[in-house]
Coordinates of C-alpha atoms in Angstrom, one line a residue:
X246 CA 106.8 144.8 134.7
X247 CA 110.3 145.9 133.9
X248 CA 110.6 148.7 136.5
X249 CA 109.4 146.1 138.7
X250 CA 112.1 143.7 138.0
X251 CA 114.4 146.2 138.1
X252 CA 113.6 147.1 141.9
X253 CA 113.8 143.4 143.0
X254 CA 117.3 143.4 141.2
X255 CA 118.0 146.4 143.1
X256 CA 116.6 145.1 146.4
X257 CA 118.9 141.9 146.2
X258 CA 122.0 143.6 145.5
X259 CA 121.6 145.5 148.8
X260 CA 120.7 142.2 150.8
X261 CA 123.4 140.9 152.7
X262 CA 125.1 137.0 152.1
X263 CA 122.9 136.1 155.1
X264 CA 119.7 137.7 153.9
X265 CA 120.2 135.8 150.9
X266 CA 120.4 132.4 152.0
X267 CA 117.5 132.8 154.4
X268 CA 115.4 134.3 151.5
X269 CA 116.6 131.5 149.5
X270 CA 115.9 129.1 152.1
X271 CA 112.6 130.7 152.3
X272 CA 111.8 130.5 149.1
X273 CA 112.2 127.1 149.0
X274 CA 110.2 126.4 151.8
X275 CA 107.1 128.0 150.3
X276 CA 107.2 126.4 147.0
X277 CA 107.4 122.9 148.8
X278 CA 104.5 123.6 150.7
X279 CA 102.8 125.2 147.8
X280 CA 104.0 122.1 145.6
X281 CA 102.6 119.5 148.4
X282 CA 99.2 121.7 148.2
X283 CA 98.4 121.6 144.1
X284 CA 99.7 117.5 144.6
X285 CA 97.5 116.6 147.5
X286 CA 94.3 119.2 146.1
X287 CA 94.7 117.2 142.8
X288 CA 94.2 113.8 144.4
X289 CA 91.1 112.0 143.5
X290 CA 88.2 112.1 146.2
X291 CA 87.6 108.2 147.1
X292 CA 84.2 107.1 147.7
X293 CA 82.9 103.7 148.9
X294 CA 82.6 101.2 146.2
X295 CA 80.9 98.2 148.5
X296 CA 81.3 97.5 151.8
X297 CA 81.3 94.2 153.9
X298 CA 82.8 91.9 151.4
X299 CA 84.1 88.4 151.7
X300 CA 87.7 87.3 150.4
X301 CA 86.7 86.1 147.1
X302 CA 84.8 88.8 146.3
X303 CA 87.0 91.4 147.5
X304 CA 89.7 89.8 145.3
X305 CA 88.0 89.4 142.5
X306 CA 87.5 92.8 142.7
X307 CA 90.4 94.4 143.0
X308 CA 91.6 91.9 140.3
X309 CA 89.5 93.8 137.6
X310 CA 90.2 97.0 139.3
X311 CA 93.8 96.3 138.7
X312 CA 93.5 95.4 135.6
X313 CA 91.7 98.4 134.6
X314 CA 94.4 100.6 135.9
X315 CA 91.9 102.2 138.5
X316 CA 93.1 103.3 141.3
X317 CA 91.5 102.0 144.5
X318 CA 92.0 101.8 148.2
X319 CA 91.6 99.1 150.8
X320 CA 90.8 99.3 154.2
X321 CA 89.3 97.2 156.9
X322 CA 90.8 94.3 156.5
X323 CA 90.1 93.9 152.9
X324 CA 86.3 93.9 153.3
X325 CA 85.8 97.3 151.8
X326 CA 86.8 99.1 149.0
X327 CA 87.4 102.5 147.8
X328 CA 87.1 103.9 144.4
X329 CA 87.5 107.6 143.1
X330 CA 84.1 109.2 143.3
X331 CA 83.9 110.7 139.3
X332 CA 83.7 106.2 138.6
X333 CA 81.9 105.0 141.7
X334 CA 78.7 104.5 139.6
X335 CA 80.1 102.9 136.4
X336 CA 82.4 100.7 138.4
X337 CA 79.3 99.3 140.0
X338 CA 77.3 98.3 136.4
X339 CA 80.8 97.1 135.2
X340 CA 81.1 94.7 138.2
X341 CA 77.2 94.0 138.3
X342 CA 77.7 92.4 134.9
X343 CA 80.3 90.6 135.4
X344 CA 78.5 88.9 138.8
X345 CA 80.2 90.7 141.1
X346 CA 80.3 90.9 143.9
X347 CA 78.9 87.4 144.2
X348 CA 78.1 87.4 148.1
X349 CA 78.1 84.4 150.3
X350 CA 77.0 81.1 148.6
X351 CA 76.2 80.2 145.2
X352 CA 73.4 81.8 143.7
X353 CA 71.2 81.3 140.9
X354 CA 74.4 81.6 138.3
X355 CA 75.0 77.9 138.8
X356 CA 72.1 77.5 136.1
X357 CA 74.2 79.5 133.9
X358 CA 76.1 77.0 132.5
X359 CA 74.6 74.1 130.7
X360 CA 75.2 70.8 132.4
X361 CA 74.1 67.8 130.8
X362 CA 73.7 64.3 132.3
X363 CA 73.0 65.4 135.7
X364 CA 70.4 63.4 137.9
X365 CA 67.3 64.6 138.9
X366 CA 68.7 64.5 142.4
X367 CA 71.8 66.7 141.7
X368 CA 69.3 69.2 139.8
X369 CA 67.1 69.5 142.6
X370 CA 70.3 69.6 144.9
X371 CA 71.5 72.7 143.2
X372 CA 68.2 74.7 143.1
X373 CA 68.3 74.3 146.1
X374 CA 71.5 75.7 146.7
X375 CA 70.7 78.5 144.5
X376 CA 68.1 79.3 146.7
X377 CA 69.9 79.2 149.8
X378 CA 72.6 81.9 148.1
X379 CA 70.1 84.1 146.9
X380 CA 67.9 84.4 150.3
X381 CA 71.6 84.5 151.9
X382 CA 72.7 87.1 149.6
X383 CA 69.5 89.2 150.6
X384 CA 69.5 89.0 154.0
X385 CA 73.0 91.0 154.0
X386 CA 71.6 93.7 152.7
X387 CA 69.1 94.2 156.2
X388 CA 70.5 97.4 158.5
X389 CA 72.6 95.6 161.1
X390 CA 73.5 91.9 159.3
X391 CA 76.7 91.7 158.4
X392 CA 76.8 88.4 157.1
X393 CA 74.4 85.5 156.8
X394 CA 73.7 81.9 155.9
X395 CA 70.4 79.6 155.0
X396 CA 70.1 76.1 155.2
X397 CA 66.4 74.8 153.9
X398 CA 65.1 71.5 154.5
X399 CA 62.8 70.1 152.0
X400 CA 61.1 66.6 152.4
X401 CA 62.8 64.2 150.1
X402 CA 60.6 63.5 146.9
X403 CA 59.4 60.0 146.4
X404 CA 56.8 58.6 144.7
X405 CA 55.2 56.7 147.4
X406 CA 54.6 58.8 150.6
X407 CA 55.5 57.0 153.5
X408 CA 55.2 59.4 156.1
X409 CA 52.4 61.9 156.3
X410 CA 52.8 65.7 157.6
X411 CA 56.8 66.3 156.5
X412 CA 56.4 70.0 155.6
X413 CA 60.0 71.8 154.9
X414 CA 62.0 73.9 157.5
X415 CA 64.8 76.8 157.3
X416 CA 67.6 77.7 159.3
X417 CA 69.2 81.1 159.0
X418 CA 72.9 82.0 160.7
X419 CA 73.3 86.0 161.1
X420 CA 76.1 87.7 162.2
X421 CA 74.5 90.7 163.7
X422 CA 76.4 94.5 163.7
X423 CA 74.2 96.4 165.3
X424 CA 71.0 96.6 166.7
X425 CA 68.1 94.3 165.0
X426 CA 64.9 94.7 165.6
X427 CA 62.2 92.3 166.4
X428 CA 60.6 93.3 162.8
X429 CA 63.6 92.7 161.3
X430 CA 63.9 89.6 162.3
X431 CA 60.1 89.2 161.9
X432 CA 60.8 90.2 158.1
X433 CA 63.7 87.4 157.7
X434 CA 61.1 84.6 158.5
X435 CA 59.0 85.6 156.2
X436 CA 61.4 86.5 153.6
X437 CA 62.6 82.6 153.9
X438 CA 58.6 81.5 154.4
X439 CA 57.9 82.7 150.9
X440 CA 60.8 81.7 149.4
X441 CA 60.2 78.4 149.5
X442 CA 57.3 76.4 148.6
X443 CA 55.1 74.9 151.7
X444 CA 57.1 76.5 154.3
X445 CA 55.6 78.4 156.9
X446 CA 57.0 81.4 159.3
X447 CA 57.1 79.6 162.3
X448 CA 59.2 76.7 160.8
X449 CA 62.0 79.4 159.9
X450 CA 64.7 79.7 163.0
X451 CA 66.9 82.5 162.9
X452 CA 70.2 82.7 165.0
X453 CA 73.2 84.7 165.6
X454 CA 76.5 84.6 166.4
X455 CA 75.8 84.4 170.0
X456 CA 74.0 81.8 169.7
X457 CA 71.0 82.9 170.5
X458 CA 67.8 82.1 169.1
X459 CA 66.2 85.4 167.5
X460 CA 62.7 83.8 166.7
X461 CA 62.1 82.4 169.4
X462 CA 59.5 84.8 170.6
X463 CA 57.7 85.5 167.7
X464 CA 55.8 82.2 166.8
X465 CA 52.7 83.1 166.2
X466 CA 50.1 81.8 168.3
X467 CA 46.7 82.3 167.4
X468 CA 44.8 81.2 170.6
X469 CA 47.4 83.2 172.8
X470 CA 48.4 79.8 174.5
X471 CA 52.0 80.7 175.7
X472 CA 52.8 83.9 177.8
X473 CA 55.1 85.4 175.6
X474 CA 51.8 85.5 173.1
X475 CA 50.1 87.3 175.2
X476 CA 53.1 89.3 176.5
X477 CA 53.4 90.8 173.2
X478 CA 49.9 90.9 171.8
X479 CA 48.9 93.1 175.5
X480 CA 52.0 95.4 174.5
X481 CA 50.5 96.0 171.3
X482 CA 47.5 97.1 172.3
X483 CA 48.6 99.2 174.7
X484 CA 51.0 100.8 172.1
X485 CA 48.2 101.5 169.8
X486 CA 45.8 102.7 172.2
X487 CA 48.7 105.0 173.5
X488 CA 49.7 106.6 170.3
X489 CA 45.7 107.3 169.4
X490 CA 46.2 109.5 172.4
X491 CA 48.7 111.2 172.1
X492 CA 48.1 111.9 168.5
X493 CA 45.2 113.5 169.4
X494 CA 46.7 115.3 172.3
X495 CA 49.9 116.9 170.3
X496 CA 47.7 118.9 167.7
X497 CA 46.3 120.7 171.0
X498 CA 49.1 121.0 173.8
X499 CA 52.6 120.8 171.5
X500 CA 54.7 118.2 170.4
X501 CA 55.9 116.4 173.5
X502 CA 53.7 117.9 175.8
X503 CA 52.0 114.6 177.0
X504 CA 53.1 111.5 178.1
X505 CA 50.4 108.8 177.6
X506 CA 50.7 105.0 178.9
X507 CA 47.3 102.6 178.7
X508 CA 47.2 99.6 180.7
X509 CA 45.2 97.1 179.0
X510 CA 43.4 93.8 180.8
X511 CA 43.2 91.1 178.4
X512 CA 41.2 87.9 178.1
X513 CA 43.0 85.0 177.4
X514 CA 40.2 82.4 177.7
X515 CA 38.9 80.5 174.7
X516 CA 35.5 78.7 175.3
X517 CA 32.4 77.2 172.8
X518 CA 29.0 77.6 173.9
X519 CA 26.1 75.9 171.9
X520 CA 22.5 76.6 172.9
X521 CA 19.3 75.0 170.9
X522 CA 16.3 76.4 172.0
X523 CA 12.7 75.0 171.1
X524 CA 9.8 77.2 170.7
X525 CA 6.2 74.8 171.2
X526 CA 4.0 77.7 170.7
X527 CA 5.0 78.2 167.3
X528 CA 3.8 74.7 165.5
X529 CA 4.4 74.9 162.1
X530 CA 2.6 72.0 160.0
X531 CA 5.2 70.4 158.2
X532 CA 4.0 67.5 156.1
X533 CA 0.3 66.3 156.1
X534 CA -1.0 63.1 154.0
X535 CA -5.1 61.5 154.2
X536 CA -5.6 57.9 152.9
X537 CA -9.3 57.1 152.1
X538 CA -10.2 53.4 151.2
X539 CA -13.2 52.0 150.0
X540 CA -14.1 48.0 149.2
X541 CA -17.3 46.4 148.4
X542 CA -17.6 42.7 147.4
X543 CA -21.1 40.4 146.9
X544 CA -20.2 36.5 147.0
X545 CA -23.3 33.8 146.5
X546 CA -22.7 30.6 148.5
X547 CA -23.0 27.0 146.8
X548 CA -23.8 23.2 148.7
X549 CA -27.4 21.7 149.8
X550 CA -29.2 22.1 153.0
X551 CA -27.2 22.4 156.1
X552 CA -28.3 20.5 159.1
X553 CA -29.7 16.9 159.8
X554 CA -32.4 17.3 157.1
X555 CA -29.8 17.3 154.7
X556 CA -28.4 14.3 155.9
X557 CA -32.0 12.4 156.3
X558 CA -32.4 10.1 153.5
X559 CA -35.5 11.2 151.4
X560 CA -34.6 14.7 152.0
X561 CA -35.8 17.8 149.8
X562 CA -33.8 18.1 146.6
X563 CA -30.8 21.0 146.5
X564 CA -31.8 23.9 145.3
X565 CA -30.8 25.9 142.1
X566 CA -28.4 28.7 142.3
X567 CA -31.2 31.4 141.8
X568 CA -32.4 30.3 144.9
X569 CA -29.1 30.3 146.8
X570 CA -28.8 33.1 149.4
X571 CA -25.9 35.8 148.2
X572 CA -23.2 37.9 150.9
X573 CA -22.5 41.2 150.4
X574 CA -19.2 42.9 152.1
X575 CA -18.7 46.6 152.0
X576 CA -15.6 48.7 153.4
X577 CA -14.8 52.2 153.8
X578 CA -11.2 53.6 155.4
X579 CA -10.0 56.9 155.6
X580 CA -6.5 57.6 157.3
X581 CA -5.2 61.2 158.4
X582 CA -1.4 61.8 158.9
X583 CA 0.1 65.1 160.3
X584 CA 3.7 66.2 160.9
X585 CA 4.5 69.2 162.8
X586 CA 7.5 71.0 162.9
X587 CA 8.2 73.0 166.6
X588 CA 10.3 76.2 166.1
X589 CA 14.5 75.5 167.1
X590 CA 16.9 77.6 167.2
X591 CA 21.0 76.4 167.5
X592 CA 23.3 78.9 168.6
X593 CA 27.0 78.4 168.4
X594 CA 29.2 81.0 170.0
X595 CA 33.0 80.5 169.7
X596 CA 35.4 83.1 171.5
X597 CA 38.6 83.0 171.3
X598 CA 41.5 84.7 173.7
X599 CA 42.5 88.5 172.9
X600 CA 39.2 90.4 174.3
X601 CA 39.5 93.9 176.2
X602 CA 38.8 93.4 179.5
X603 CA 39.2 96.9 181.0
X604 CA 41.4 99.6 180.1
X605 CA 43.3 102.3 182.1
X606 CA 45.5 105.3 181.5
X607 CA 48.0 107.3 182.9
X608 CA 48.4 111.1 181.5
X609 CA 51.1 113.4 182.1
X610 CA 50.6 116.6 180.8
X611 CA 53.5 119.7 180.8
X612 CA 52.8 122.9 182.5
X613 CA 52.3 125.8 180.8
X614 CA 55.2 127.4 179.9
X615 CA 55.8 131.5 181.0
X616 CA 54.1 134.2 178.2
X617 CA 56.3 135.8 175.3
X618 CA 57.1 138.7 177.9
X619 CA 58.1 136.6 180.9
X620 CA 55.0 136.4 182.6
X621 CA 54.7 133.1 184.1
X622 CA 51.0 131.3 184.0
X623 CA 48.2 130.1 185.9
X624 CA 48.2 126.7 185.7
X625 CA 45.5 124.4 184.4
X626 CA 41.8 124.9 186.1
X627 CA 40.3 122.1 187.3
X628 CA 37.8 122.3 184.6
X629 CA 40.3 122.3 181.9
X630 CA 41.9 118.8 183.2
X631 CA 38.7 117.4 183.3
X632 CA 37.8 118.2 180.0
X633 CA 41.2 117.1 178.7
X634 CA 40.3 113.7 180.7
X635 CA 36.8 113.0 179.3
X636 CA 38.9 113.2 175.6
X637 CA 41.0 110.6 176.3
X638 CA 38.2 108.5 177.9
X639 CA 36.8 109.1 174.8
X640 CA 39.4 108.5 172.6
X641 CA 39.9 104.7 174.6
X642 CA 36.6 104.2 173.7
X643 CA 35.9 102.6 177.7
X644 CA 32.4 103.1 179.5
X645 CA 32.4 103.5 182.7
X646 CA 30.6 101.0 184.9
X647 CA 27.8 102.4 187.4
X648 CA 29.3 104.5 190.4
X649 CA 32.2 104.4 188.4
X650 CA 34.6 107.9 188.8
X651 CA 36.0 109.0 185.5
X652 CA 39.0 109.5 187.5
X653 CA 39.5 105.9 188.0
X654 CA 39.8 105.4 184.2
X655 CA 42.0 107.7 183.3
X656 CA 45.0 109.7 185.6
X657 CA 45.3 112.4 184.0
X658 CA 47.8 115.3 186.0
X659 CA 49.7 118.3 185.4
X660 CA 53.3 118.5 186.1
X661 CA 56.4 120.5 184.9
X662 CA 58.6 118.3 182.5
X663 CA 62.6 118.1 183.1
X664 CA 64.8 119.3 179.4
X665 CA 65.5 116.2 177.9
X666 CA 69.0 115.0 178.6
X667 CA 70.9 114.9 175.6
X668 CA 73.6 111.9 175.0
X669 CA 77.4 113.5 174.6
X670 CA 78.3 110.9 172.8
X671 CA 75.3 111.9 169.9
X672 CA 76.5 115.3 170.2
X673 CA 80.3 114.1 169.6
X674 CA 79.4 112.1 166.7
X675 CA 77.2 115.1 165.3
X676 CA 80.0 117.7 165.8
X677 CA 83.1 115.3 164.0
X678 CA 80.0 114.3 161.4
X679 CA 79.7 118.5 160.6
X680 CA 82.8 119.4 161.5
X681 CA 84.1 116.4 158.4
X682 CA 81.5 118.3 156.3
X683 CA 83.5 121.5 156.5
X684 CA 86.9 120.1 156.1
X685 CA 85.4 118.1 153.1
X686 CA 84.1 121.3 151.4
X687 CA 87.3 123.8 152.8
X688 CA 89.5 120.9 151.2
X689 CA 88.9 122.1 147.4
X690 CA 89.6 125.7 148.0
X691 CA 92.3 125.3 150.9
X692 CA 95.4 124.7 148.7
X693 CA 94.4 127.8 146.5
X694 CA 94.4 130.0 149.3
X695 CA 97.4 128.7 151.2
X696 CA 99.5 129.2 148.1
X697 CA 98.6 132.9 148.0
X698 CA 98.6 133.3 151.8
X699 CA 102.5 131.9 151.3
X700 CA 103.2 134.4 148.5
X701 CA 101.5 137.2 150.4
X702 CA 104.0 136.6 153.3
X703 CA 107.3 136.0 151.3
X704 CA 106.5 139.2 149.6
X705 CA 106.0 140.7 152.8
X706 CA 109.2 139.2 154.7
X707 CA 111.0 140.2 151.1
X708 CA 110.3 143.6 151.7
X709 CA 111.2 143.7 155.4
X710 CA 114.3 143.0 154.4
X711 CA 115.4 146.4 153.0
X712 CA 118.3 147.6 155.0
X713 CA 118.4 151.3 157.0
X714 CA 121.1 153.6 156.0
X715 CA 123.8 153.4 159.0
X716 CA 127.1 155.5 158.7
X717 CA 130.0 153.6 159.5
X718 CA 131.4 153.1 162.7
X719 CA 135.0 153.7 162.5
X720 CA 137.4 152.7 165.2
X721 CA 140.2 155.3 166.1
X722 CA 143.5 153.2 166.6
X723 CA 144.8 156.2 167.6
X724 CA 142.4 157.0 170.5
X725 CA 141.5 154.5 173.5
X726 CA 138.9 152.7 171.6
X727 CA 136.4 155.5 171.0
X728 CA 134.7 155.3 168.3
X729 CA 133.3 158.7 166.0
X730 CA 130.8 158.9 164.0
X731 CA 132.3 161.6 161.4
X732 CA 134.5 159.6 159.2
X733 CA 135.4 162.2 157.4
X734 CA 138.3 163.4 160.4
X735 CA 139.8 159.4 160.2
X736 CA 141.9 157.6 158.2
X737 CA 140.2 154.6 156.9
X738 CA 142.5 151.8 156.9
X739 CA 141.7 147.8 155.5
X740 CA 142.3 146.9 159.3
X741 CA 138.7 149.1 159.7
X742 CA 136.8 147.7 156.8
X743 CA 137.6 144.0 158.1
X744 CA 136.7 145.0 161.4
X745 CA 133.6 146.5 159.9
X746 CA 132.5 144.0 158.1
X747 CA 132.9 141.5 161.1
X748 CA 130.7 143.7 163.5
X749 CA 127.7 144.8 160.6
X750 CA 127.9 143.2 157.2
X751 CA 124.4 142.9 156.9
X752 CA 125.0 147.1 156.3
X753 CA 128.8 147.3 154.5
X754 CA 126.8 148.2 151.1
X755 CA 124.9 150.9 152.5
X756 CA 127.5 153.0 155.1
X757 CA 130.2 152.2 152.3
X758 CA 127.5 154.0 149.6
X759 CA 127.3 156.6 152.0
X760 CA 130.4 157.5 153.2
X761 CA 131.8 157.7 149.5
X762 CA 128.8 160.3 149.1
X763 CA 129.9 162.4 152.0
X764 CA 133.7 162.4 151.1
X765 CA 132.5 164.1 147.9
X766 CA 130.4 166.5 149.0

């Protein structure tokens, strides 16, 4: 180490008053870089702490965070913040105990209080409310819903119902980021529908900032009554008679190798048909009674004679009752009763809208592509696209009629597919996304290797400066300004040293060193 710092002494004694400042200068310049480097490699890597955040959250936020001494960054406006990533997590169940953030609306934490007095109105008023922030709160979280807002209508509660058939209906505002899908919004009415107690998914409207209204088109209708109905239950058939295809078609040809579209024909006709039918050959007896009745009765008449010689004064004397004639009645009744039953049959039939009609489909399969050595292909025999198209007839699940042509069914053609055209700007977000990845991960070891690139090259430019051994260049007053390069024949005068010094100072040490070892030799 000591011979070492001898030979830098050395090195700056023969350096000039110019070397020296622009080594100095140098110097300087390298440590400051190198300085700015260890400062700006030692900040803290900031990570999102929450995103989308209304005022009073975001201040309430950065109050604790303040008051914590953490260090943070804002940005958009407020609405997000940034934490270091080493506290990102513990940050989060810190301000998750202490509520925060809150979100739009009042949640469930207005029951944390105890409030005593209220009315029965104000308490129903405020679980309400609850509900409302909570279902709010929620709804923010969906992929491409910035912000939102519920408003639930509930039928007042009275004890005598005046009006029949109030059921409860929601309202939910959305202010909408990106792209929302139908299912999305599909999900939001049911979210709200279960929510809340008698409330159904087609009583829920959902709107954005546009104003326009998002569930409009997605009532359900079960009897297919409106065309959008059937708009969208036809596209879902066809969908899912299209991806049975060509889920069976990929294993076989290649992913992306066929292009499948199925036209459906649907029935949107509801009818009732009931048919009783009676069947008289097959008499069944169903209830059968006989009645059988029997009377007998003997009755002996009373009275005299009958007739004028009863009348007739010295008539014959009455006679006694053993000589009186006796009648005798006798009755006998049977009764039969049979019921038959005649053989009926009811049928009620009740179809509703939604059958198949007919399908169709439309194939597109790729060409075979050229053979590992370049050797392009024969095309697809005749045989082979018929056998591809009796799969997918298949697959449908379609007969076809008499005299029907498989061909008709399903159009099923070869046909070379164009590369797929690929969006520039996907590719310019993927290339900043990767290219961030490296400067992310280069940013840890960057400052290291700067700061020995920058000693590397001051060493370098330290030892570039070594001056060459020049003699001095004397100037001959005595001669027409020629100058020799033997001092040794020439007076040396201070005139010649200034005049020296003024033309090459960078190399007075050196030529003075030497020219004092050639006068002594």
């Amino acid at each position: 180490m000591k011979p070492f710092a001898q030979s830098i002494l050395a090195l700056w004694g023969q350096l000039g008053l110019n070397q020296r400042v622009s080594l100095a200068v140098a110097a300087l310049v390298v440590a400051g870089i190198v300085t700015g480097l260890v400062v700006w490699s030692r900040q803290p890597d900031y990570q999102l702490l929450y995103g989308r955040l209304a005022e009073k959250d975001a201040s309430a936020i950065v109050s604790s965070l303040q008051t914590q001494g953490v260090p943070h960054r804002v940005s958009q406006g407020g609405g997000t913040i940034y934490v270091p990533a080493d506290q990102v997590h513990r940050l989060r169940m810190e301000l998750a105990g202490k509520g925060l953030p809150g979100g739009d609306g009042v949640g469930f934490e207005i029951f944390d209080k105890g409030q005593f007095g209220l009315s029965d109105f104000v308490q129903r008023t405020n679980y309400n409310r609850a509900i409302q922030g909570e279902l709010a709160r929620t709804i923010s979280h969906l992929d491409g819903v910035g912000s939102a807002r519920v408003m639930i209508v509930q039928p007042e509660n009275r004890l005598l119902l005046t009006e029949q058939g109030i059921k409860p209906t929601a309202s939910v505002f959305i202010e909408v980021t990106g792209r929302l899908e139908p299912e999305a919004v599909n999900s939001i009415r049911h979210l709200v529908a279960n929510a809340v107690q008698g409330l159904l998914p087609d009583e829920v409207a959902v709107v954005d900032q546009r104003g326009r209204v998002l569930s409009a088109n997605l009532k359900e209708d079960p009897l297919l009554g409106s065309a959008t109905s059937l708009i969208r239950y036809r596209q879902q058939v066809e969908d899912y008679f299209a991806r049975k295809v060509e889920g069976m078609l990929t294993p076989v040809l290649g992913v992306g190798q066929a292009i499948v579209r199925v036209s459906a024909e649907i029935d949107n006709e509801s009818s009732t048909l009931t048919e009783e039918k009676f069947d008289p050959e097959s008499a069944v007896i169903r209830t059968q009674s006989n009645t059988e009745d029997n009377n007998s009765s003997s009755e002996a008449r009373k009275g005299g004679v009958t007739g004028v010689a009863g009348n007739t004064p010295g008539a014959p004397a009455v006679p006694s009752d053993a000589d009186r004639p006796t009648v005798t009645n006798a009755q006998n009744r049977k009764n039969q009763s049979v019921n038959y039953e005649i053989n009926r049959t009811t049928t009620n039939v009740k179809r509703n809208p939604g059958g198949i009609k007919n399908l169709t489909a439309a194939v597109f399969v790729a060409a075979r592509g050229p053979a590992a050595d370049g050797t392009p292909v024969a095309p697809r025999t005749p045989a082979e696209l018929d056998g591809l198209r009796r799969l997918v007839v298949n697959a449908l699940g379609v007969k076809p009629a008499a005299g029907q042509n498989l061909e008709e069914l399903v159009s099923l053609q070869e046909s070379v597919f164009q590369p797929p055209v690929v969006d520039e700007n996907i590719q310019r977000i993927a290339k900043e996304t990767r290219v961030q990845g490296w400067v992310e991960t280069a940013s840890r070891y960057v400052a290291v290797a700067i700061a020995l690139g920058a000693f590397f090259i001051f060493f370098r430019m330290l030892r570039s400066q070594r001056p060459e051994p020049v003699p001095v260049e004397l100037l001959s007053a005595a001669t027409s300004g020629a100058s020799s390069r033997n001092p040794v024949g020439g007076n040396i005068t201070p005139e010649l040293l200034n005049e020296l010094i003024r033309q090459k100072p960078a190399n007075v040490g050196t030529a003075l060193r030497d020219w004092v070892g050639t006068k002594r030799n």
